[in-house]
């Protein structure tokens, strides 16, 4: 059974940084592209970032380029999202997801909540 | 403003069919057959219902079907059931500059 478990969310002040983690199990992690998707409270899904199986190719939503960095450690079966210069607009539930192909995600974690507030 | 346009709400009675649209552009929905649909119940993670415009993952009832015409994709739910009441999101591959685009979501109400 595929399991994706996000962690690292919490309350952070504006301008601060946070690193999210996503522990994967139940599938061969280093064979799959992985994504981060976020959802602000009461709002819709927004794609954040995507990384290829060996971590050498990454894509980001235009609005986030330069502040967020996706990475992975295939030895630890873990996906990461480093988030810098956070603002209130980054407040959201952050999901990690396994990519089926071309951004279609067939398995999702339960999300980790990031709240940016002073 | 979301990249793909969905109606904010849709509704139908049990047993009826309802169709939700998802309009993009010739650079995303119209250019690729990589449209997906997700179902999300309150407090739950999204669930993939349709991918590659028309394909259903294992375990998804065949009451759910997808189609596309030009820049608009559609999700049809036939034989509506109470448990179909949820938010539905479309997404599309948008090329290397906008890899994944989501719609704003449609709240489906079963009357």
PDB file of N, CA and C in Angstrom, chain B:
ATOM      1  N   UNK B   1      -7.073  33.899  -9.342  1.00  0.00           N
ATOM      2  CA  UNK B   1      -7.709  33.361 -10.554  1.00  0.00           C
ATOM      3  C   UNK B   1      -6.985  32.104 -11.008  1.00  0.00           C
ATOM      4  N   UNK B   2      -7.735  30.997 -11.160  1.00  0.00           N
ATOM      5  CA  UNK B   2      -7.134  29.732 -11.542  1.00  0.00           C
ATOM      6  C   UNK B   2      -6.842  29.717 -13.031  1.00  0.00           C
ATOM      7  N   UNK B   3      -5.896  28.841 -13.407  1.00  0.00           N
ATOM      8  CA  UNK B   3      -5.504  28.761 -14.803  1.00  0.00           C
ATOM      9  C   UNK B   3      -6.595  28.121 -15.653  1.00  0.00           C
ATOM     10  N   UNK B   4      -7.308  27.142 -15.085  1.00  0.00           N
ATOM     11  CA  UNK B   4      -8.394  26.472 -15.782  1.00  0.00           C
ATOM     12  C   UNK B   4      -9.712  26.914 -15.150  1.00  0.00           C
ATOM     13  N   UNK B   5     -10.737  27.060 -15.979  1.00  0.00           N
ATOM     14  CA  UNK B   5     -12.004  27.605 -15.504  1.00  0.00           C
ATOM     15  C   UNK B   5     -13.045  26.514 -15.326  1.00  0.00           C
ATOM     16  N   UNK B   6     -13.563  26.426 -14.119  1.00  0.00           N
ATOM     17  CA  UNK B   6     -14.650  25.497 -13.792  1.00  0.00           C
ATOM     18  C   UNK B   6     -15.820  26.294 -13.225  1.00  0.00           C
ATOM     19  N   UNK B   7     -17.044  25.777 -13.397  1.00  0.00           N
ATOM     20  CA  UNK B   7     -18.174  26.424 -12.713  1.00  0.00           C
ATOM     21  C   UNK B   7     -18.030  26.195 -11.218  1.00  0.00           C
ATOM     22  N   UNK B   8     -18.386  27.170 -10.398  1.00  0.00           N
ATOM     23  CA  UNK B   8     -18.209  27.002  -8.951  1.00  0.00           C
ATOM     24  C   UNK B   8     -19.110  25.933  -8.353  1.00  0.00           C
ATOM     25  N   UNK B   9     -20.257  25.678  -8.980  1.00  0.00           N
ATOM     26  CA  UNK B   9     -21.175  24.705  -8.416  1.00  0.00           C
ATOM     27  C   UNK B   9     -21.907  23.939  -9.501  1.00  0.00           C
ATOM     28  N   UNK B  10     -22.373  22.771  -9.117  1.00  0.00           N
ATOM     29  CA  UNK B  10     -23.203  21.934  -9.970  1.00  0.00           C
ATOM     30  C   UNK B  10     -24.073  21.094  -9.042  1.00  0.00           C
ATOM     31  N   UNK B  11     -25.197  20.631  -9.556  1.00  0.00           N
ATOM     32  CA  UNK B  11     -26.077  19.832  -8.710  1.00  0.00           C
ATOM     33  C   UNK B  11     -26.929  18.893  -9.544  1.00  0.00           C
ATOM     34  N   UNK B  12     -27.425  17.883  -8.885  1.00  0.00           N
ATOM     35  CA  UNK B  12     -28.315  16.926  -9.526  1.00  0.00           C
ATOM     36  C   UNK B  12     -28.965  16.057  -8.470  1.00  0.00           C
ATOM     37  N   UNK B  13     -30.043  15.434  -8.847  1.00  0.00           N
ATOM     38  CA  UNK B  13     -30.762  14.543  -7.939  1.00  0.00           C
ATOM     39  C   UNK B  13     -30.185  13.132  -8.046  1.00  0.00           C
ATOM     40  N   UNK B  14     -30.384  12.331  -7.021  1.00  0.00           N
ATOM     41  CA  UNK B  14     -29.908  10.946  -7.094  1.00  0.00           C
ATOM     42  C   UNK B  14     -30.416  10.243  -8.335  1.00  0.00           C
ATOM     43  N   UNK B  15     -29.497   9.538  -8.993  1.00  0.00           N
ATOM     44  CA  UNK B  15     -29.851   8.821 -10.208  1.00  0.00           C
ATOM     45  C   UNK B  15     -29.658   9.615 -11.478  1.00  0.00           C
ATOM     46  N   UNK B  16     -29.616  10.927 -11.363  1.00  0.00           N
ATOM     47  CA  UNK B  16     -29.429  11.768 -12.546  1.00  0.00           C
ATOM     48  C   UNK B  16     -27.951  11.820 -12.941  1.00  0.00           C
ATOM     49  N   UNK B  17     -27.704  12.459 -14.072  1.00  0.00           N
ATOM     50  CA  UNK B  17     -26.337  12.694 -14.532  1.00  0.00           C
ATOM     51  C   UNK B  17     -26.022  14.180 -14.443  1.00  0.00           C
ATOM     52  N   UNK B  18     -24.764  14.468 -14.172  1.00  0.00           N
ATOM     53  CA  UNK B  18     -24.318  15.859 -14.145  1.00  0.00           C
ATOM     54  C   UNK B  18     -22.958  15.931 -14.834  1.00  0.00           C
ATOM     55  N   UNK B  19     -22.741  17.029 -15.546  1.00  0.00           N
ATOM     56  CA  UNK B  19     -21.480  17.231 -16.251  1.00  0.00           C
ATOM     57  C   UNK B  19     -20.822  18.515 -15.777  1.00  0.00           C
ATOM     58  N   UNK B  20     -19.540  18.421 -15.468  1.00  0.00           N
ATOM     59  CA  UNK B  20     -18.751  19.564 -15.009  1.00  0.00           C
ATOM     60  C   UNK B  20     -17.724  19.892 -16.094  1.00  0.00           C
ATOM     61  N   UNK B  21     -17.653  21.150 -16.463  1.00  0.00           N
ATOM     62  CA  UNK B  21     -16.721  21.554 -17.517  1.00  0.00           C
ATOM     63  C   UNK B  21     -15.432  22.130 -16.935  1.00  0.00           C
ATOM     64  N   UNK B  22     -14.418  22.144 -17.770  1.00  0.00           N
ATOM     65  CA  UNK B  22     -13.096  22.640 -17.388  1.00  0.00           C
ATOM     66  C   UNK B  22     -12.486  23.259 -18.645  1.00  0.00           C
ATOM     67  N   UNK B  23     -12.419  24.574 -18.669  1.00  0.00           N
ATOM     68  CA  UNK B  23     -11.968  25.265 -19.871  1.00  0.00           C
ATOM     69  C   UNK B  23     -10.556  25.812 -19.702  1.00  0.00           C
ATOM     70  N   UNK B  24      -9.714  25.467 -20.636  1.00  0.00           N
ATOM     71  CA  UNK B  24      -8.346  25.968 -20.644  1.00  0.00           C
ATOM     72  C   UNK B  24      -8.071  26.709 -21.930  1.00  0.00           C
ATOM     73  N   UNK B  25      -6.880  26.498 -22.463  1.00  0.00           N
ATOM     74  CA  UNK B  25      -6.481  27.158 -23.694  1.00  0.00           C
ATOM     75  C   UNK B  25      -5.857  26.151 -24.659  1.00  0.00           C
ATOM     76  N   UNK B  26      -5.468  26.640 -25.815  1.00  0.00           N
ATOM     77  CA  UNK B  26      -4.819  25.792 -26.808  1.00  0.00           C
ATOM     78  C   UNK B  26      -3.403  25.419 -26.396  1.00  0.00           C
ATOM     79  N   UNK B  27      -2.928  25.980 -25.275  1.00  0.00           N
ATOM     80  CA  UNK B  27      -1.585  25.657 -24.778  1.00  0.00           C
ATOM     81  C   UNK B  27      -1.606  24.598 -23.694  1.00  0.00           C
ATOM     82  N   UNK B  28      -2.774  24.277 -23.201  1.00  0.00           N
ATOM     83  CA  UNK B  28      -2.844  23.270 -22.139  1.00  0.00           C
ATOM     84  C   UNK B  28      -3.901  22.209 -22.456  1.00  0.00           C
ATOM     85  N   UNK B  29      -5.144  22.436 -22.068  1.00  0.00           N
ATOM     86  CA  UNK B  29      -6.184  21.428 -22.309  1.00  0.00           C
ATOM     87  C   UNK B  29      -6.275  21.072 -23.788  1.00  0.00           C
ATOM     88  N   UNK B  30      -6.234  22.086 -24.635  1.00  0.00           N
ATOM     89  CA  UNK B  30      -6.382  21.836 -26.064  1.00  0.00           C
ATOM     90  C   UNK B  30      -5.181  21.198 -26.728  1.00  0.00           C
ATOM     91  N   UNK B  31      -4.026  21.291 -26.065  1.00  0.00           N
ATOM     92  CA  UNK B  31      -2.790  20.822 -26.683  1.00  0.00           C
ATOM     93  C   UNK B  31      -2.423  19.397 -26.308  1.00  0.00           C
ATOM     94  N   UNK B  32      -2.870  18.949 -25.160  1.00  0.00           N
ATOM     95  CA  UNK B  32      -2.430  17.640 -24.649  1.00  0.00           C
ATOM     96  C   UNK B  32      -3.611  16.828 -24.126  1.00  0.00           C
ATOM     97  N   UNK B  33      -3.484  15.530 -24.246  1.00  0.00           N
ATOM     98  CA  UNK B  33      -4.510  14.638 -23.689  1.00  0.00           C
ATOM     99  C   UNK B  33      -4.095  14.190 -22.292  1.00  0.00           C
ATOM    100  N   UNK B  34      -3.754  15.176 -21.461  1.00  0.00           N
ATOM    101  CA  UNK B  34      -3.321  14.893 -20.090  1.00  0.00           C
ATOM    102  C   UNK B  34      -4.175  15.672 -19.103  1.00  0.00           C
ATOM    103  N   UNK B  35      -5.470  15.510 -19.229  1.00  0.00           N
ATOM    104  CA  UNK B  35      -6.410  16.128 -18.306  1.00  0.00           C
ATOM    105  C   UNK B  35      -6.792  15.107 -17.243  1.00  0.00           C
ATOM    106  N   UNK B  36      -6.788  15.548 -16.000  1.00  0.00           N
ATOM    107  CA  UNK B  36      -7.172  14.697 -14.871  1.00  0.00           C
ATOM    108  C   UNK B  36      -8.304  15.351 -14.104  1.00  0.00           C
ATOM    109  N   UNK B  37      -9.035  14.526 -13.383  1.00  0.00           N
ATOM    110  CA  UNK B  37     -10.098  14.991 -12.501  1.00  0.00           C
ATOM    111  C   UNK B  37      -9.898  14.372 -11.128  1.00  0.00           C
ATOM    112  N   UNK B  38     -10.098  15.216 -10.091  1.00  0.00           N
ATOM    113  CA  UNK B  38      -9.948  14.776  -8.719  1.00  0.00           C
ATOM    114  C   UNK B  38     -11.235  15.041  -7.948  1.00  0.00           C
ATOM    115  N   UNK B  39     -11.533  14.152  -7.046  1.00  0.00           N
ATOM    116  CA  UNK B  39     -12.652  14.299  -6.112  1.00  0.00           C
ATOM    117  C   UNK B  39     -12.068  14.584  -4.726  1.00  0.00           C
ATOM    118  N   UNK B  40     -12.630  15.551  -4.042  1.00  0.00           N
ATOM    119  CA  UNK B  40     -12.161  15.847  -2.697  1.00  0.00           C
ATOM    120  C   UNK B  40     -13.339  16.045  -1.749  1.00  0.00           C
ATOM    121  N   UNK B  41     -13.433  15.167  -0.779  1.00  0.00           N
ATOM    122  CA  UNK B  41     -14.426  15.326   0.273  1.00  0.00           C
ATOM    123  C   UNK B  41     -13.847  16.220   1.362  1.00  0.00           C
ATOM    124  N   UNK B  42     -14.701  16.886   2.127  1.00  0.00           N
ATOM    125  CA  UNK B  42     -14.225  17.807   3.168  1.00  0.00           C
ATOM    126  C   UNK B  42     -13.251  17.135   4.126  1.00  0.00           C
ATOM    127  N   UNK B  43     -12.114  17.794   4.338  1.00  0.00           N
ATOM    128  CA  UNK B  43     -11.126  17.285   5.265  1.00  0.00           C
ATOM    129  C   UNK B  43     -10.311  16.116   4.765  1.00  0.00           C
ATOM    130  N   UNK B  44     -10.476  15.772   3.487  1.00  0.00           N
ATOM    131  CA  UNK B  44      -9.773  14.621   2.934  1.00  0.00           C
ATOM    132  C   UNK B  44      -8.835  15.052   1.817  1.00  0.00           C
ATOM    133  N   UNK B  45      -7.871  14.202   1.518  1.00  0.00           N
ATOM    134  CA  UNK B  45      -6.973  14.463   0.405  1.00  0.00           C
ATOM    135  C   UNK B  45      -7.705  14.230  -0.916  1.00  0.00           C
ATOM    136  N   UNK B  46      -7.270  14.879  -1.979  1.00  0.00           N
ATOM    137  CA  UNK B  46      -7.873  14.626  -3.287  1.00  0.00           C
ATOM    138  C   UNK B  46      -7.690  13.170  -3.712  1.00  0.00           C
ATOM    139  N   UNK B  47      -8.634  12.705  -4.526  1.00  0.00           N
ATOM    140  CA  UNK B  47      -8.583  11.351  -5.064  1.00  0.00           C
ATOM    141  C   UNK B  47      -8.680  11.429  -6.576  1.00  0.00           C
ATOM    142  N   UNK B  48      -7.774  10.766  -7.258  1.00  0.00           N
ATOM    143  CA  UNK B  48      -7.781  10.771  -8.719  1.00  0.00           C
ATOM    144  C   UNK B  48      -8.957   9.943  -9.236  1.00  0.00           C
ATOM    145  N   UNK B  49      -9.774  10.566 -10.084  1.00  0.00           N
ATOM    146  CA  UNK B  49     -10.948   9.897 -10.623  1.00  0.00           C
ATOM    147  C   UNK B  49     -10.799   9.590 -12.115  1.00  0.00           C
ATOM    148  N   UNK B  50     -10.146  10.512 -12.829  1.00  0.00           N
ATOM    149  CA  UNK B  50      -9.951  10.369 -14.275  1.00  0.00           C
ATOM    150  C   UNK B  50      -8.556  10.893 -14.608  1.00  0.00           C
ATOM    151  N   UNK B  51      -7.851  10.213 -15.505  1.00  0.00           N
ATOM    152  CA  UNK B  51      -6.589  10.740 -16.014  1.00  0.00           C
ATOM    153  C   UNK B  51      -6.521  10.518 -17.516  1.00  0.00           C
ATOM    154  N   UNK B  52      -5.621  11.206 -18.166  1.00  0.00           N
ATOM    155  CA  UNK B  52      -5.506  11.117 -19.627  1.00  0.00           C
ATOM    156  C   UNK B  52      -6.867  11.291 -20.297  1.00  0.00           C
ATOM    157  N   UNK B  53      -7.611  12.264 -19.825  1.00  0.00           N
ATOM    158  CA  UNK B  53      -8.925  12.684 -20.356  1.00  0.00           C
ATOM    159  C   UNK B  53     -10.028  11.679 -20.057  1.00  0.00           C
ATOM    160  N   UNK B  54      -9.786  10.386 -20.339  1.00  0.00           N
ATOM    161  CA  UNK B  54     -10.883   9.416 -20.287  1.00  0.00           C
ATOM    162  C   UNK B  54     -10.631   8.188 -19.424  1.00  0.00           C
ATOM    163  N   UNK B  55      -9.413   8.022 -18.922  1.00  0.00           N
ATOM    164  CA  UNK B  55      -9.067   6.776 -18.219  1.00  0.00           C
ATOM    165  C   UNK B  55      -9.436   6.837 -16.741  1.00  0.00           C
ATOM    166  N   UNK B  56      -9.925   5.691 -16.243  1.00  0.00           N
ATOM    167  CA  UNK B  56     -10.293   5.584 -14.829  1.00  0.00           C
ATOM    168  C   UNK B  56      -9.288   4.723 -14.092  1.00  0.00           C
ATOM    169  N   UNK B  57      -8.752   5.215 -12.974  1.00  0.00           N
ATOM    170  CA  UNK B  57      -7.883   4.345 -12.163  1.00  0.00           C
ATOM    171  C   UNK B  57      -8.689   3.166 -11.627  1.00  0.00           C
ATOM    172  N   UNK B  58      -7.993   2.114 -11.277  1.00  0.00           N
ATOM    173  CA  UNK B  58      -8.642   0.951 -10.699  1.00  0.00           C
ATOM    174  C   UNK B  58      -9.440   1.353  -9.452  1.00  0.00           C
ATOM    175  N   UNK B  59     -10.668   0.862  -9.381  1.00  0.00           N
ATOM    176  CA  UNK B  59     -11.494   1.129  -8.216  1.00  0.00           C
ATOM    177  C   UNK B  59     -12.452   2.292  -8.371  1.00  0.00           C
ATOM    178  N   UNK B  60     -12.268   3.105  -9.389  1.00  0.00           N
ATOM    179  CA  UNK B  60     -13.190   4.222  -9.621  1.00  0.00           C
ATOM    180  C   UNK B  60     -14.402   3.692 -10.404  1.00  0.00           C
ATOM    181  N   UNK B  61     -15.609   3.947  -9.897  1.00  0.00           N
ATOM    182  CA  UNK B  61     -16.803   3.425 -10.581  1.00  0.00           C
ATOM    183  C   UNK B  61     -16.913   3.950 -12.006  1.00  0.00           C
ATOM    184  N   UNK B  62     -17.499   3.113 -12.877  1.00  0.00           N
ATOM    185  CA  UNK B  62     -17.644   3.537 -14.273  1.00  0.00           C
ATOM    186  C   UNK B  62     -18.754   4.567 -14.447  1.00  0.00           C
ATOM    187  N   UNK B  63     -19.362   4.977 -13.348  1.00  0.00           N
ATOM    188  CA  UNK B  63     -20.313   6.094 -13.408  1.00  0.00           C
ATOM    189  C   UNK B  63     -19.594   7.410 -13.699  1.00  0.00           C
ATOM    190  N   UNK B  64     -18.277   7.407 -13.482  1.00  0.00           N
ATOM    191  CA  UNK B  64     -17.461   8.590 -13.745  1.00  0.00           C
ATOM    192  C   UNK B  64     -16.800   8.451 -15.121  1.00  0.00           C
ATOM    193  N   UNK B  65     -16.980   9.466 -15.953  1.00  0.00           N
ATOM    194  CA  UNK B  65     -16.372   9.420 -17.277  1.00  0.00           C
ATOM    195  C   UNK B  65     -15.870  10.798 -17.659  1.00  0.00           C
ATOM    196  N   UNK B  66     -14.850  10.819 -18.519  1.00  0.00           N
ATOM    197  CA  UNK B  66     -14.263  12.073 -18.945  1.00  0.00           C
ATOM    198  C   UNK B  66     -14.247  12.191 -20.456  1.00  0.00           C
ATOM    199  N   UNK B  67     -14.216  13.433 -20.921  1.00  0.00           N
ATOM    200  CA  UNK B  67     -14.146  13.688 -22.349  1.00  0.00           C
ATOM    201  C   UNK B  67     -13.484  15.040 -22.566  1.00  0.00           C
ATOM    202  N   UNK B  68     -13.197  15.327 -23.834  1.00  0.00           N
ATOM    203  CA  UNK B  68     -12.588  16.612 -24.167  1.00  0.00           C
ATOM    204  C   UNK B  68     -12.993  17.007 -25.570  1.00  0.00           C
ATOM    205  N   UNK B  69     -13.241  18.305 -25.735  1.00  0.00           N
ATOM    206  CA  UNK B  69     -13.492  18.863 -27.053  1.00  0.00           C
ATOM    207  C   UNK B  69     -12.800  20.208 -27.124  1.00  0.00           C
ATOM    208  N   UNK B  70     -11.831  20.300 -28.007  1.00  0.00           N
ATOM    209  CA  UNK B  70     -11.082  21.543 -28.116  1.00  0.00           C
ATOM    210  C   UNK B  70     -10.384  21.894 -26.804  1.00  0.00           C
ATOM    211  N   UNK B  71     -10.633  23.098 -26.315  1.00  0.00           N
ATOM    212  CA  UNK B  71      -9.985  23.559 -25.088  1.00  0.00           C
ATOM    213  C   UNK B  71     -10.785  23.274 -23.824  1.00  0.00           C
ATOM    214  N   UNK B  72     -11.858  22.504 -23.955  1.00  0.00           N
ATOM    215  CA  UNK B  72     -12.726  22.224 -22.816  1.00  0.00           C
ATOM    216  C   UNK B  72     -12.818  20.724 -22.550  1.00  0.00           C
ATOM    217  N   UNK B  73     -12.514  20.359 -21.310  1.00  0.00           N
ATOM    218  CA  UNK B  73     -12.675  18.978 -20.858  1.00  0.00           C
ATOM    219  C   UNK B  73     -13.918  18.905 -19.985  1.00  0.00           C
ATOM    220  N   UNK B  74     -14.461  17.703 -19.869  1.00  0.00           N
ATOM    221  CA  UNK B  74     -15.675  17.527 -19.074  1.00  0.00           C
ATOM    222  C   UNK B  74     -15.608  16.242 -18.264  1.00  0.00           C
ATOM    223  N   UNK B  75     -16.209  16.322 -17.093  1.00  0.00           N
ATOM    224  CA  UNK B  75     -16.392  15.149 -16.236  1.00  0.00           C
ATOM    225  C   UNK B  75     -17.889  14.916 -16.116  1.00  0.00           C
ATOM    226  N   UNK B  76     -18.326  13.707 -16.421  1.00  0.00           N
ATOM    227  CA  UNK B  76     -19.726  13.358 -16.272  1.00  0.00           C
ATOM    228  C   UNK B  76     -19.877  12.315 -15.183  1.00  0.00           C
ATOM    229  N   UNK B  77     -20.773  12.574 -14.269  1.00  0.00           N
ATOM    230  CA  UNK B  77     -21.099  11.608 -13.218  1.00  0.00           C
ATOM    231  C   UNK B  77     -22.518  11.128 -13.481  1.00  0.00           C
ATOM    232  N   UNK B  78     -22.659   9.876 -13.802  1.00  0.00           N
ATOM    233  CA  UNK B  78     -23.966   9.293 -14.088  1.00  0.00           C
ATOM    234  C   UNK B  78     -24.494   8.567 -12.860  1.00  0.00           C
ATOM    235  N   UNK B  79     -25.823   8.429 -12.796  1.00  0.00           N
ATOM    236  CA  UNK B  79     -26.404   7.708 -11.665  1.00  0.00           C
ATOM    237  C   UNK B  79     -25.943   8.285 -10.338  1.00  0.00           C
ATOM    238  N   UNK B  80     -26.118   9.585 -10.173  1.00  0.00           N
ATOM    239  CA  UNK B  80     -25.622  10.272  -8.981  1.00  0.00           C
ATOM    240  C   UNK B  80     -26.007   9.561  -7.692  1.00  0.00           C
ATOM    241  N   UNK B  81     -25.026   9.503  -6.792  1.00  0.00           N
ATOM    242  CA  UNK B  81     -25.265   8.939  -5.480  1.00  0.00           C
ATOM    243  C   UNK B  81     -24.871   9.959  -4.424  1.00  0.00           C
ATOM    244  N   UNK B  82     -25.392   9.802  -3.245  1.00  0.00           N
ATOM    245  CA  UNK B  82     -25.136  10.759  -2.172  1.00  0.00           C
ATOM    246  C   UNK B  82     -23.645  10.944  -1.918  1.00  0.00           C
ATOM    247  N   UNK B  83     -22.891   9.854  -2.020  1.00  0.00           N
ATOM    248  CA  UNK B  83     -21.459   9.937  -1.725  1.00  0.00           C
ATOM    249  C   UNK B  83     -20.659  10.661  -2.804  1.00  0.00           C
ATOM    250  N   UNK B  84     -21.322  11.011  -3.915  1.00  0.00           N
ATOM    251  CA  UNK B  84     -20.630  11.768  -4.965  1.00  0.00           C
ATOM    252  C   UNK B  84     -20.549  13.245  -4.611  1.00  0.00           C
ATOM    253  N   UNK B  85     -21.285  13.655  -3.595  1.00  0.00           N
ATOM    254  CA  UNK B  85     -21.254  15.068  -3.190  1.00  0.00           C
ATOM    255  C   UNK B  85     -19.855  15.386  -2.656  1.00  0.00           C
ATOM    256  N   UNK B  86     -19.175  16.300  -3.347  1.00  0.00           N
ATOM    257  CA  UNK B  86     -17.781  16.612  -3.058  1.00  0.00           C
ATOM    258  C   UNK B  86     -17.352  17.770  -3.933  1.00  0.00           C
ATOM    259  N   UNK B  87     -16.116  18.207  -3.745  1.00  0.00           N
ATOM    260  CA  UNK B  87     -15.507  19.161  -4.659  1.00  0.00           C
ATOM    261  C   UNK B  87     -14.754  18.396  -5.737  1.00  0.00           C
ATOM    262  N   UNK B  88     -14.836  18.895  -6.953  1.00  0.00           N
ATOM    263  CA  UNK B  88     -14.151  18.264  -8.079  1.00  0.00           C
ATOM    264  C   UNK B  88     -13.221  19.277  -8.737  1.00  0.00           C
ATOM    265  N   UNK B  89     -11.989  18.829  -8.966  1.00  0.00           N
ATOM    266  CA  UNK B  89     -10.986  19.690  -9.582  1.00  0.00           C
ATOM    267  C   UNK B  89     -10.470  19.049 -10.860  1.00  0.00           C
ATOM    268  N   UNK B  90     -10.327  19.861 -11.885  1.00  0.00           N
ATOM    269  CA  UNK B  90      -9.647  19.374 -13.078  1.00  0.00           C
ATOM    270  C   UNK B  90      -8.202  19.865 -13.047  1.00  0.00           C
ATOM    271  N   UNK B  91      -7.356  19.155 -13.748  1.00  0.00           N
ATOM    272  CA  UNK B  91      -5.991  19.620 -13.937  1.00  0.00           C
ATOM    273  C   UNK B  91      -5.533  19.227 -15.330  1.00  0.00           C
ATOM    274  N   UNK B  92      -4.525  19.926 -15.812  1.00  0.00           N
ATOM    275  CA  UNK B  92      -3.986  19.641 -17.136  1.00  0.00           C
ATOM    276  C   UNK B  92      -2.488  19.866 -17.137  1.00  0.00           C
ATOM    277  N   UNK B  93      -1.802  19.080 -17.926  1.00  0.00           N
ATOM    278  CA  UNK B  93      -0.410  19.354 -18.227  1.00  0.00           C
ATOM    279  C   UNK B  93      -0.384  20.613 -19.084  1.00  0.00           C
ATOM    280  N   UNK B  94       0.534  21.529 -18.754  1.00  0.00           N
ATOM    281  CA  UNK B  94       0.578  22.788 -19.474  1.00  0.00           C
ATOM    282  C   UNK B  94       1.884  23.050 -20.175  1.00  0.00           C
ATOM    283  N   UNK B  95       2.690  21.991 -20.381  1.00  0.00           N
ATOM    284  CA  UNK B  95       3.986  22.206 -21.000  1.00  0.00           C
ATOM    285  C   UNK B  95       5.045  22.502 -19.954  1.00  0.00           C
ATOM    286  N   UNK B  96       6.276  22.634 -20.385  1.00  0.00           N
ATOM    287  CA  UNK B  96       7.389  22.763 -19.430  1.00  0.00           C
ATOM    288  C   UNK B  96       7.340  24.048 -18.622  1.00  0.00           C
ATOM    289  N   UNK B  97       6.685  25.080 -19.117  1.00  0.00           N
ATOM    290  CA  UNK B  97       6.654  26.351 -18.382  1.00  0.00           C
ATOM    291  C   UNK B  97       5.550  26.422 -17.343  1.00  0.00           C
ATOM    292  N   UNK B  98       4.554  25.586 -17.508  1.00  0.00           N
ATOM    293  CA  UNK B  98       3.446  25.551 -16.539  1.00  0.00           C
ATOM    294  C   UNK B  98       3.020  24.106 -16.395  1.00  0.00           C
ATOM    295  N   UNK B  99       3.857  23.337 -15.740  1.00  0.00           N
ATOM    296  CA  UNK B  99       3.743  21.888 -15.835  1.00  0.00           C
ATOM    297  C   UNK B  99       2.368  21.373 -15.469  1.00  0.00           C
ATOM    298  N   UNK B 100       1.820  21.837 -14.329  1.00  0.00           N
ATOM    299  CA  UNK B 100       0.511  21.371 -13.874  1.00  0.00           C
ATOM    300  C   UNK B 100      -0.380  22.579 -13.609  1.00  0.00           C
ATOM    301  N   UNK B 101      -1.550  22.575 -14.217  1.00  0.00           N
ATOM    302  CA  UNK B 101      -2.528  23.632 -14.008  1.00  0.00           C
ATOM    303  C   UNK B 101      -3.770  23.019 -13.393  1.00  0.00           C
ATOM    304  N   UNK B 102      -4.340  23.692 -12.409  1.00  0.00           N
ATOM    305  CA  UNK B 102      -5.579  23.239 -11.784  1.00  0.00           C
ATOM    306  C   UNK B 102      -6.712  24.205 -12.092  1.00  0.00           C
ATOM    307  N   UNK B 103      -7.912  23.671 -12.088  1.00  0.00           N
ATOM    308  CA  UNK B 103      -9.096  24.494 -12.118  1.00  0.00           C
ATOM    309  C   UNK B 103      -9.441  24.946 -10.711  1.00  0.00           C
ATOM    310  N   UNK B 104     -10.373  25.879 -10.617  1.00  0.00           N
ATOM    311  CA  UNK B 104     -10.736  26.430  -9.321  1.00  0.00           C
ATOM    312  C   UNK B 104     -11.616  25.525  -8.474  1.00  0.00           C
ATOM    313  N   UNK B 105     -12.116  24.479  -9.079  1.00  0.00           N
ATOM    314  CA  UNK B 105     -12.947  23.532  -8.340  1.00  0.00           C
ATOM    315  C   UNK B 105     -14.438  23.769  -8.536  1.00  0.00           C
ATOM    316  N   UNK B 106     -15.182  22.675  -8.493  1.00  0.00           N
ATOM    317  CA  UNK B 106     -16.642  22.716  -8.604  1.00  0.00           C
ATOM    318  C   UNK B 106     -17.239  21.938  -7.442  1.00  0.00           C
ATOM    319  N   UNK B 107     -18.119  22.571  -6.706  1.00  0.00           N
ATOM    320  CA  UNK B 107     -18.796  21.893  -5.603  1.00  0.00           C
ATOM    321  C   UNK B 107     -20.033  21.199  -6.153  1.00  0.00           C
ATOM    322  N   UNK B 108     -20.029  19.887  -6.107  1.00  0.00           N
ATOM    323  CA  UNK B 108     -21.154  19.098  -6.596  1.00  0.00           C
ATOM    324  C   UNK B 108     -22.081  18.770  -5.434  1.00  0.00           C
ATOM    325  N   UNK B 109     -23.327  19.170  -5.584  1.00  0.00           N
ATOM    326  CA  UNK B 109     -24.334  18.900  -4.566  1.00  0.00           C
ATOM    327  C   UNK B 109     -25.330  17.878  -5.098  1.00  0.00           C
ATOM    328  N   UNK B 110     -25.576  16.848  -4.304  1.00  0.00           N
ATOM    329  CA  UNK B 110     -26.596  15.858  -4.649  1.00  0.00           C
ATOM    330  C   UNK B 110     -27.858  16.231  -3.870  1.00  0.00           C
ATOM    331  N   UNK B 111     -28.868  16.630  -4.614  1.00  0.00           N
ATOM    332  CA  UNK B 111     -30.081  17.201  -4.006  1.00  0.00           C
ATOM    333  C   UNK B 111     -30.897  16.165  -3.250  1.00  0.00           C
TER     334      UNK B 111
END
